[in-house]
Amino acid sequence: MNSSLEEVVAQFCFDCPVISCRPYGEGHINGTYLAVSSSGHRYILQKINRSVFPDVAALMENISAVTAFLLKKTQDPRGVLKLIPTTRGAAYVQMQGGDCWRAFDFVEDAICLQSPETKEDFYQSALAFGNFQNQLADFPAETLHETIKNFHDTVDRYRIFHEALALDPCNRSGSVKREIDFILARENQASALIDLQRQGLLPLRVTHNDTKLNNVMLDARTRKALCVIDLDTVMPGLSLYDFGDSIRFGAATAREDEKDLSKVEMSLELYDIYTRGFLEACPSLTDMERRMFPMGAKLMTLECGVRFLTDYLEGDHYYATHYEEQNLFRCRTQLKLVADMEEKWEKMIVCSS
Ligand code: ADP
Ligand code: GN1
Ligand code: MG
């Protein structure tokens, strides 16, 4: 452990001194570490990405409030993320230089998947996210801070994409004409969900907004859903954002940055399974929400493709990348998924009705 990490771990109320701390997981946003204390107790330590989340105090207020609320509704100690306070009793610490850190109890005897190994795994993730939304139905949404403005405003994501395209700071737009054309050809659909919300036809709820399969923990033995993690983007939103983002990531037949696009499809079977689980765990969804499931899946996938391409055009500042062009490969899988959903549209409607 280097000396600056040692200084960080000394700020938290861990059960015993931390003896090791190493990078952990496959998140794209925060700096995540696994910290182990001399008793063997494990913790997750995270450096919060401040360029993505400039108002850390507001972000941590959200997480403290939501986890405290969920704790009252669950019996299982692994049923909700547990924040470890700092030695000063705060939810996070700001180090000299400005970096902000927080810590959680490690969810033990649990697994976190990049793709479902069985259909039941995906069904369990649907229960986890559906249940999360259901449990927060009576949370006072107006008290939550908007941690990222216009996070799932697809129209605004297009606006930012156009800006990146016009500036083209890395001279990359010439080599991605096909992807640009695909995205522009669908711009007129970007407001489909927001329009319905504005007309009062879709309700605003407390949503997670980042419902990737790797933001759910399953029990390692029973493989039943335990809890939802990565609560940075919990905000008022549409249920379709949560539904759609889960399909985008978990119903895909290949990894998010798969280079061989012939392997990338949206599995209709997994779509169907997720739909059943989500509805079962969140029975209060309206007919309109249910009817818009296919559009939620498509728009969240398209939006993600737009975001990956924007980041590629801007020089890969937002998402963590591990090799050149990773954002471009990520974008291509998303666009392939959108095309596949368009082909399977009628069947998706049948699954959702
Ligand atoms: P990011 O915002 O960068 O995606 P996450 O909060 O999702 O960060 O954490 C990244 C990964 O770390 C998760 O996908 C999961 O594998 C692991 N992780 C995060 N929190 C916990 C926890 N409390 N217990 C066990 N694993 C965790
Ligand atoms: C990011 O934090 P992580 O890796 O769970 C991103 C999501 C994207 C996703 C694409 C705060 O999720 O919005 O859909 O990458 N999170 C943020 O994999 O931007
Ligand atoms: Mg995550």
Tab-separated table of C-alpha atoms and ligand atoms in Angstrom:
chain	number	residue	atom	x	y	z
A	1	MET	CA	0.000	0.000	0.000
A	2	ASN	CA	1.503	3.384	-0.915
A	3	SER	CA	1.700	6.195	1.616
A	4	SER	CA	-1.189	8.237	0.190
A	5	LEU	CA	-3.521	5.204	0.363
A	6	GLU	CA	-2.329	4.630	3.928
A	7	GLU	CA	-3.368	8.184	4.774
A	8	VAL	CA	-6.786	7.582	3.219
A	9	VAL	CA	-7.526	4.317	5.024
A	10	ALA	CA	-6.544	5.912	8.342
A	11	GLN	CA	-9.536	8.256	7.964
A	12	PHE	CA	-12.206	5.548	8.287
A	13	CYS	CA	-13.682	3.636	11.214
A	14	PHE	CA	-12.547	0.189	10.073
A	15	ASP	CA	-12.619	-2.602	12.674
A	16	CYS	CA	-8.799	-2.926	12.636
A	17	PRO	CA	-5.920	-1.318	10.757
A	18	VAL	CA	-5.995	-1.946	7.016
A	19	ILE	CA	-3.136	-4.165	5.848
A	20	SER	CA	-3.786	-4.263	2.108
A	21	CYS	CA	-5.568	-2.171	-0.463
A	22	ARG	CA	-5.683	-2.903	-4.194
A	23	PRO	CA	-7.713	-1.829	-7.248
A	24	TYR	CA	-10.891	-3.823	-7.649
A	25	GLY	CA	-13.812	-4.430	-10.018
A	26	GLU	CA	-14.747	-3.286	-13.499
A	27	GLY	CA	-16.535	0.025	-12.933
A	28	HIS	CA	-16.045	2.756	-15.532
A	29	ILE	CA	-16.381	5.745	-13.216
A	30	ASN	CA	-14.994	5.623	-9.678
A	31	GLY	CA	-11.608	4.417	-8.475
A	32	THR	CA	-12.578	1.260	-6.575
A	33	TYR	CA	-10.268	-0.565	-4.130
A	34	LEU	CA	-10.585	-3.634	-1.976
A	35	ALA	CA	-9.238	-2.902	1.512
A	36	VAL	CA	-8.573	-5.710	3.999
A	37	SER	CA	-8.054	-5.105	7.697
A	38	SER	CA	-5.805	-7.164	9.994
A	39	SER	CA	-8.879	-9.096	11.198
A	40	GLY	CA	-9.574	-10.194	7.611
A	41	HIS	CA	-12.632	-7.909	7.340
A	42	ARG	CA	-13.024	-6.600	3.797
A	43	TYR	CA	-14.145	-3.169	2.683
A	44	ILE	CA	-14.705	-1.326	-0.573
A	45	LEU	CA	-12.882	1.976	-0.690
A	46	GLN	CA	-13.753	4.384	-3.497
A	47	LYS	CA	-12.207	7.529	-4.817
A	48	ILE	CA	-15.212	9.424	-6.130
A	49	ASN	CA	-14.825	10.670	-9.678
A	50	ARG	CA	-15.036	14.417	-9.160
A	51	SER	CA	-15.183	15.412	-12.777
A	52	VAL	CA	-18.294	13.249	-13.163
A	53	PHE	CA	-19.716	14.175	-9.743
A	54	PRO	CA	-18.624	17.716	-8.875
A	55	ASP	CA	-20.920	18.047	-5.844
A	56	VAL	CA	-19.670	15.207	-3.662
A	57	ALA	CA	-21.489	16.490	-0.571
A	58	ALA	CA	-24.836	16.311	-2.401
A	59	LEU	CA	-24.015	12.894	-3.831
A	60	MET	CA	-23.133	11.477	-0.431
A	61	GLU	CA	-26.232	13.034	1.127
A	62	ASN	CA	-28.304	11.103	-1.411
A	63	ILE	CA	-26.517	7.831	-0.689
A	64	SER	CA	-26.746	8.270	3.100
A	65	ALA	CA	-30.469	9.059	2.879
A	66	VAL	CA	-31.327	6.244	0.475
A	67	THR	CA	-29.342	3.557	2.315
A	68	ALA	CA	-30.840	4.645	5.677
A	69	PHE	CA	-34.329	4.471	4.148
A	70	LEU	CA	-33.729	1.029	2.622
A	71	LEU	CA	-32.230	-0.290	5.850
A	72	LYS	CA	-35.609	0.174	7.541
A	73	LYS	CA	-37.224	-2.013	4.875
A	74	THR	CA	-34.841	-4.948	4.871
A	75	GLN	CA	-34.037	-7.650	7.428
A	76	ASP	CA	-30.979	-9.033	5.617
A	77	PRO	CA	-27.709	-7.316	6.662
A	78	ARG	CA	-26.506	-7.794	3.083
A	79	GLY	CA	-29.757	-6.337	1.714
A	80	VAL	CA	-28.455	-2.789	1.548
A	81	LEU	CA	-25.057	-1.133	1.098
A	82	LYS	CA	-23.497	-0.094	4.407
A	83	LEU	CA	-21.448	3.093	4.487
A	84	ILE	CA	-18.460	3.103	6.844
A	85	PRO	CA	-18.203	6.489	8.563
A	86	THR	CA	-14.979	8.433	8.799
A	87	THR	CA	-13.287	8.894	12.166
A	88	ARG	CA	-15.032	12.284	12.281
A	89	GLY	CA	-18.416	10.682	11.747
A	90	ALA	CA	-18.815	11.884	8.141
A	91	ALA	CA	-19.927	9.896	5.094
A	92	TYR	CA	-16.771	10.720	3.122
A	93	VAL	CA	-13.420	12.382	3.508
A	94	GLN	CA	-11.797	15.059	1.376
A	95	MET	CA	-8.008	14.721	1.351
A	96	GLN	CA	-5.511	17.508	0.865
A	97	GLY	CA	-5.420	18.054	-2.877
A	98	GLY	CA	-9.165	17.574	-3.147
A	99	ASP	CA	-9.678	13.835	-3.710
A	100	CYS	CA	-12.830	12.535	-2.019
A	101	TRP	CA	-13.054	9.006	-0.634
A	102	ARG	CA	-15.781	6.852	0.892
A	103	ALA	CA	-15.959	3.302	2.170
A	104	PHE	CA	-18.557	0.535	2.250
A	105	ASP	CA	-18.695	-2.816	3.906
A	106	PHE	CA	-17.740	-5.455	1.370
A	107	VAL	CA	-20.785	-7.561	0.509
A	108	GLU	CA	-19.409	-10.995	1.414
A	109	ASP	CA	-20.264	-14.397	-0.038
A	110	ALA	CA	-21.702	-12.621	-3.015
A	111	ILE	CA	-21.009	-12.424	-6.724
A	112	CYS	CA	-21.166	-9.555	-9.142
A	113	LEU	CA	-21.483	-10.614	-12.791
A	114	GLN	CA	-20.434	-8.957	-16.036
A	115	SER	CA	-22.932	-11.103	-17.903
A	116	PRO	CA	-25.556	-13.560	-16.671
A	117	GLU	CA	-24.205	-17.104	-16.361
A	118	THR	CA	-27.713	-18.520	-16.172
A	119	LYS	CA	-31.134	-17.151	-17.041
A	120	GLU	CA	-32.003	-17.251	-13.364
A	121	ASP	CA	-29.120	-14.823	-12.636
A	122	PHE	CA	-30.702	-12.269	-14.911
A	123	TYR	CA	-34.129	-12.869	-13.432
A	124	GLN	CA	-32.647	-12.227	-9.982
A	125	SER	CA	-31.133	-8.943	-11.176
A	126	ALA	CA	-34.584	-7.900	-12.408
A	127	LEU	CA	-35.994	-8.666	-8.961
A	128	ALA	CA	-33.194	-6.631	-7.364
A	129	PHE	CA	-33.771	-3.524	-9.464
A	130	GLY	CA	-37.560	-3.867	-9.447
A	131	ASN	CA	-37.528	-4.258	-5.688
A	132	PHE	CA	-35.178	-1.291	-5.295
A	133	GLN	CA	-37.593	0.926	-7.182
A	134	ASN	CA	-40.575	-0.478	-5.351
A	135	GLN	CA	-39.001	0.056	-1.921
A	136	LEU	CA	-38.228	3.662	-2.823
A	137	ALA	CA	-41.760	4.384	-4.057
A	138	ASP	CA	-42.550	6.302	-0.861
A	139	PHE	CA	-39.158	7.986	-0.570
A	140	PRO	CA	-39.533	11.796	-0.735
A	141	ALA	CA	-38.053	12.187	-4.218
A	142	GLU	CA	-37.930	15.988	-4.044
A	143	THR	CA	-35.259	15.750	-1.297
A	144	LEU	CA	-32.784	14.019	-3.627
A	145	HIS	CA	-30.104	16.031	-5.388
A	146	GLU	CA	-29.697	15.701	-9.136
A	147	THR	CA	-26.130	14.360	-9.065
A	148	ILE	CA	-25.687	14.563	-12.837
A	149	LYS	CA	-27.898	17.042	-14.608
A	150	ASN	CA	-29.976	15.663	-17.482
A	151	PHE	CA	-28.408	12.245	-16.942
A	152	HIS	CA	-30.911	10.307	-19.067
A	153	ASP	CA	-32.170	13.217	-21.119
A	154	THR	CA	-31.453	11.613	-24.482
A	155	VAL	CA	-32.205	14.860	-26.323
A	156	ASP	CA	-29.539	16.627	-24.284
A	157	ARG	CA	-27.117	13.738	-24.920
A	158	TYR	CA	-27.630	14.385	-28.641
A	159	ARG	CA	-26.981	18.092	-28.108
A	160	ILE	CA	-23.629	17.270	-26.474
A	161	PHE	CA	-22.871	14.796	-29.260
A	162	HIS	CA	-23.457	17.517	-31.867
A	163	GLU	CA	-21.059	19.804	-29.993
A	164	ALA	CA	-18.360	17.127	-29.967
A	165	LEU	CA	-18.944	16.484	-33.650
A	166	ALA	CA	-18.642	20.161	-34.535
A	167	LEU	CA	-15.431	20.613	-32.542
A	168	ASP	CA	-13.970	17.198	-33.379
A	169	PRO	CA	-10.933	17.963	-31.182
A	170	CYS	CA	-9.093	14.716	-31.984
A	171	ASN	CA	-9.943	14.635	-35.694
A	172	ARG	CA	-11.713	11.337	-35.245
A	173	SER	CA	-15.080	12.054	-36.864
A	174	GLY	CA	-13.892	11.183	-40.383
A	175	SER	CA	-13.227	7.576	-39.412
A	176	VAL	CA	-16.610	6.974	-37.736
A	177	LYS	CA	-19.016	8.191	-40.407
A	178	ARG	CA	-21.134	5.044	-40.325
A	179	GLU	CA	-21.676	5.294	-36.586
A	180	ILE	CA	-22.464	9.014	-36.854
A	181	ASP	CA	-25.034	8.403	-39.597
A	182	PHE	CA	-26.696	5.630	-37.614
A	183	ILE	CA	-27.026	7.915	-34.605
A	184	LEU	CA	-28.290	10.910	-36.579
A	185	ALA	CA	-30.880	8.785	-38.380
A	186	ARG	CA	-32.536	8.094	-35.017
A	187	GLU	CA	-32.350	11.548	-33.483
A	188	ASN	CA	-36.077	12.131	-33.996
A	189	GLN	CA	-36.823	9.337	-31.489
A	190	ALA	CA	-34.699	10.791	-28.701
A	191	SER	CA	-37.574	12.618	-26.997
A	192	ALA	CA	-40.030	9.690	-27.005
A	193	LEU	CA	-39.986	9.085	-23.243
A	194	ILE	CA	-39.502	12.677	-22.105
A	195	ASP	CA	-42.480	13.747	-24.234
A	196	LEU	CA	-44.696	11.202	-22.491
A	197	GLN	CA	-43.427	12.343	-19.113
A	198	ARG	CA	-44.143	15.988	-19.980
A	199	GLN	CA	-47.658	15.037	-21.004
A	200	GLY	CA	-48.140	13.393	-17.607
A	201	LEU	CA	-48.345	9.918	-19.132
A	202	LEU	CA	-45.231	8.542	-17.433
A	203	PRO	CA	-44.719	9.068	-13.670
A	204	LEU	CA	-41.535	10.408	-12.146
A	205	ARG	CA	-40.104	7.908	-9.644
A	206	VAL	CA	-36.943	7.439	-7.614
A	207	THR	CA	-34.757	5.411	-9.935
A	208	HIS	CA	-31.249	3.970	-9.904
A	209	ASN	CA	-30.360	5.100	-13.425
A	210	ASP	CA	-27.338	2.805	-13.841
A	211	THR	CA	-28.848	-0.655	-13.717
A	212	LYS	CA	-26.032	-2.699	-15.178
A	213	LEU	CA	-25.861	-6.291	-14.063
A	214	ASN	CA	-22.520	-5.514	-12.392
A	215	ASN	CA	-24.324	-3.091	-10.100
A	216	VAL	CA	-26.193	-5.956	-8.405
A	217	MET	CA	-24.877	-8.435	-5.856
A	218	LEU	CA	-26.182	-12.022	-5.844
A	219	ASP	CA	-25.672	-14.534	-3.046
A	220	ALA	CA	-22.735	-16.737	-4.100
A	221	ARG	CA	-24.415	-19.926	-2.866
A	222	THR	CA	-28.127	-19.480	-3.557
A	223	ARG	CA	-27.573	-16.943	-6.364
A	224	LYS	CA	-30.553	-14.976	-5.110
A	225	ALA	CA	-30.520	-11.178	-5.378
A	226	LEU	CA	-29.000	-9.464	-2.339
A	227	CYS	CA	-28.686	-5.768	-3.018
A	228	VAL	CA	-28.145	-3.054	-5.546
A	229	ILE	CA	-24.850	-1.136	-5.477
A	230	ASP	CA	-23.383	1.936	-7.227
A	231	LEU	CA	-25.933	4.425	-5.906
A	232	ASP	CA	-24.270	7.564	-7.306
A	233	THR	CA	-26.982	8.144	-9.871
A	234	VAL	CA	-30.051	7.503	-7.711
A	235	MET	CA	-32.298	10.421	-8.657
A	236	PRO	CA	-35.847	11.098	-9.705
A	237	GLY	CA	-36.274	9.474	-13.122
A	238	LEU	CA	-38.378	7.146	-15.236
A	239	SER	CA	-38.786	3.430	-14.547
A	240	LEU	CA	-38.001	2.908	-18.233
A	241	TYR	CA	-34.467	4.184	-17.657
A	242	ASP	CA	-33.850	1.387	-15.165
A	243	PHE	CA	-35.617	-1.237	-17.222
A	244	GLY	CA	-33.889	-0.147	-20.431
A	245	ASP	CA	-30.368	0.081	-19.080
A	246	SER	CA	-30.632	-3.433	-17.633
A	247	ILE	CA	-31.663	-4.826	-20.998
A	248	ARG	CA	-28.907	-2.901	-22.777
A	249	PHE	CA	-26.210	-4.476	-20.639
A	250	GLY	CA	-27.574	-7.765	-19.355
A	251	ALA	CA	-29.608	-9.047	-22.305
A	252	ALA	CA	-26.670	-8.486	-24.663
A	253	THR	CA	-25.061	-11.699	-25.840
A	254	ALA	CA	-21.532	-10.261	-25.738
A	255	ARG	CA	-19.439	-7.901	-23.665
A	256	GLU	CA	-19.894	-4.165	-23.930
A	257	ASP	CA	-16.667	-3.770	-25.944
A	258	GLU	CA	-16.886	-6.950	-28.064
A	259	LYS	CA	-15.069	-6.395	-31.361
A	260	ASP	CA	-16.784	-9.159	-33.309
A	261	LEU	CA	-20.216	-7.634	-33.864
A	262	SER	CA	-21.601	-10.909	-35.203
A	263	LYS	CA	-21.606	-12.045	-31.567
A	264	VAL	CA	-23.674	-9.076	-30.398
A	265	GLU	CA	-27.423	-9.523	-30.127
A	266	MET	CA	-30.216	-8.605	-27.760
A	267	SER	CA	-31.470	-11.934	-26.470
A	268	LEU	CA	-35.253	-11.973	-26.682
A	269	GLU	CA	-35.345	-14.758	-24.141
A	270	LEU	CA	-33.409	-12.655	-21.619
A	271	TYR	CA	-35.601	-9.660	-22.453
A	272	ASP	CA	-38.657	-11.706	-21.589
A	273	ILE	CA	-37.135	-13.026	-18.371
A	274	TYR	CA	-36.151	-9.556	-17.193
A	275	THR	CA	-39.594	-8.178	-17.995
A	276	ARG	CA	-41.235	-10.811	-15.814
A	277	GLY	CA	-38.869	-10.241	-12.893
A	278	PHE	CA	-39.115	-6.460	-13.011
A	279	LEU	CA	-42.914	-6.513	-13.114
A	280	GLU	CA	-43.093	-9.064	-10.338
A	281	ALA	CA	-40.906	-6.988	-8.021
A	282	CYS	CA	-42.449	-3.633	-8.961
A	283	PRO	CA	-46.141	-4.355	-9.475
A	284	SER	CA	-47.136	-0.698	-9.260
A	285	LEU	CA	-45.864	0.013	-12.794
A	286	THR	CA	-48.563	1.531	-14.977
A	287	ASP	CA	-49.845	0.125	-18.270
A	288	MET	CA	-48.088	2.918	-20.125
A	289	GLU	CA	-44.772	2.153	-18.433
A	290	ARG	CA	-45.128	-1.478	-19.376
A	291	ARG	CA	-46.100	-0.649	-22.938
A	292	MET	CA	-43.024	1.535	-23.283
A	293	PHE	CA	-40.576	-1.186	-22.167
A	294	PRO	CA	-39.277	-1.745	-25.738
A	295	MET	CA	-38.748	1.997	-26.187
A	296	GLY	CA	-36.965	2.174	-22.814
A	297	ALA	CA	-34.599	-0.596	-23.898
A	298	LYS	CA	-33.943	0.971	-27.279
A	299	LEU	CA	-33.467	4.536	-26.088
A	300	MET	CA	-31.173	3.644	-23.198
A	301	THR	CA	-29.035	1.618	-25.612
A	302	LEU	CA	-28.998	4.332	-28.266
A	303	GLU	CA	-28.197	6.959	-25.633
A	304	CYS	CA	-25.319	4.868	-24.349
A	305	GLY	CA	-23.970	4.486	-27.892
A	306	VAL	CA	-24.210	8.263	-28.326
A	307	ARG	CA	-22.347	8.802	-25.043
A	308	PHE	CA	-19.555	6.360	-25.932
A	309	LEU	CA	-19.078	7.963	-29.353
A	310	THR	CA	-19.143	11.451	-27.823
A	311	ASP	CA	-16.408	10.417	-25.396
A	312	TYR	CA	-14.414	8.884	-28.248
A	313	LEU	CA	-14.699	12.107	-30.267
A	314	GLU	CA	-13.733	14.178	-27.233
A	315	GLY	CA	-10.616	12.098	-26.518
A	316	ASP	CA	-11.838	9.525	-23.950
A	317	HIS	CA	-12.061	11.722	-20.882
A	318	TYR	CA	-15.232	10.387	-19.286
A	319	TYR	CA	-15.192	6.590	-19.213
A	320	ALA	CA	-12.194	4.637	-17.954
A	321	THR	CA	-10.610	2.973	-20.994
A	322	HIS	CA	-8.049	0.192	-20.966
A	323	TYR	CA	-6.958	0.393	-24.594
A	324	GLU	CA	-7.182	2.724	-27.594
A	325	GLU	CA	-10.560	2.811	-29.281
A	326	GLN	CA	-12.341	0.974	-26.452
A	327	ASN	CA	-15.041	3.641	-26.456
A	328	LEU	CA	-15.510	3.168	-30.194
A	329	PHE	CA	-15.910	-0.589	-29.769
A	330	ARG	CA	-18.336	0.056	-26.931
A	331	CYS	CA	-20.301	2.406	-29.148
A	332	ARG	CA	-20.470	-0.153	-31.947
A	333	THR	CA	-21.929	-2.869	-29.715
A	334	GLN	CA	-24.623	-0.456	-28.548
A	335	LEU	CA	-25.575	0.485	-32.099
A	336	LYS	CA	-25.629	-3.174	-33.117
A	337	LEU	CA	-27.980	-3.846	-30.201
A	338	VAL	CA	-30.247	-0.994	-31.298
A	339	ALA	CA	-30.390	-2.419	-34.836
A	340	ASP	CA	-31.163	-5.852	-33.424
A	341	MET	CA	-33.951	-4.452	-31.234
A	342	GLU	CA	-35.456	-2.751	-34.271
A	343	GLU	CA	-35.564	-6.134	-36.006
A	344	LYS	CA	-37.094	-7.803	-32.963
A	345	TRP	CA	-39.460	-4.904	-32.205
A	346	GLU	CA	-42.764	-6.724	-32.713
A	347	LYS	CA	-41.601	-9.616	-30.538
A	348	MET	CA	-40.439	-7.232	-27.819
A	349	ILE	CA	-43.916	-5.686	-27.826
A	350	VAL	CA	-45.473	-9.121	-27.402
A	351	CYS	CA	-43.139	-9.898	-24.447
A	352	SER	CA	-44.116	-6.644	-22.766
A	353	SER	CA	-47.865	-6.993	-23.124
B	1	ADP	P1	-18.441	2.423	-10.689
B	1	ADP	O1	-19.329	3.602	-10.450
B	1	ADP	O2	-17.084	2.806	-11.113
B	1	ADP	O3	-19.104	1.426	-11.587
B	1	ADP	P2	-19.152	0.615	-8.485
B	1	ADP	O4	-19.681	1.224	-7.219
B	1	ADP	O5	-20.120	-0.029	-9.377
B	1	ADP	O6	-18.260	1.715	-9.258
B	1	ADP	O7	-18.045	-0.448	-8.057
B	1	ADP	C1	-17.265	-1.145	-9.019
B	1	ADP	C2	-17.295	-2.637	-8.725
B	1	ADP	O8	-16.794	-2.890	-7.388
B	1	ADP	C3	-18.675	-3.271	-8.746
B	1	ADP	O9	-19.060	-3.629	-10.055
B	1	ADP	C4	-18.481	-4.478	-7.826
B	1	ADP	O10	-17.815	-5.537	-8.516
B	1	ADP	C5	-17.507	-3.964	-6.785
B	1	ADP	N1	-18.196	-3.463	-5.574
B	1	ADP	C6	-18.627	-2.192	-5.340
B	1	ADP	N2	-19.173	-2.091	-4.119
B	1	ADP	C7	-19.085	-3.312	-3.546
B	1	ADP	C8	-19.429	-3.853	-2.249
B	1	ADP	N3	-19.975	-3.084	-1.301
B	1	ADP	N4	-19.171	-5.179	-2.013
B	1	ADP	C9	-18.586	-5.948	-2.955
B	1	ADP	N5	-18.221	-5.506	-4.177
B	1	ADP	C10	-18.455	-4.207	-4.481
B	2	GN1	C1	-21.065	3.918	-16.334
B	2	GN1	O1	-20.391	3.464	-13.286
B	2	GN1	P1	-20.737	2.325	-14.207
B	2	GN1	O2	-19.564	1.642	-14.815
B	2	GN1	O3	-21.677	1.381	-13.494
B	2	GN1	C2	-22.018	5.105	-16.497
B	2	GN1	C3	-23.360	4.616	-17.037
B	2	GN1	C4	-23.150	3.937	-18.367
B	2	GN1	C5	-22.155	2.796	-18.171
B	2	GN1	C6	-21.806	2.130	-19.487
B	2	GN1	C7	-22.244	7.685	-13.789
B	2	GN1	O4	-21.588	3.005	-15.400
B	2	GN1	O5	-24.237	5.714	-17.192
B	2	GN1	O6	-24.361	3.434	-18.881
B	2	GN1	O7	-20.916	3.253	-17.579
B	2	GN1	N1	-22.183	5.769	-15.212
B	2	GN1	C8	-22.108	7.103	-15.133
B	2	GN1	O8	-21.200	0.916	-19.212
B	2	GN1	O9	-21.937	7.827	-16.130
B	3	MG	MG	-20.816	0.259	-11.347
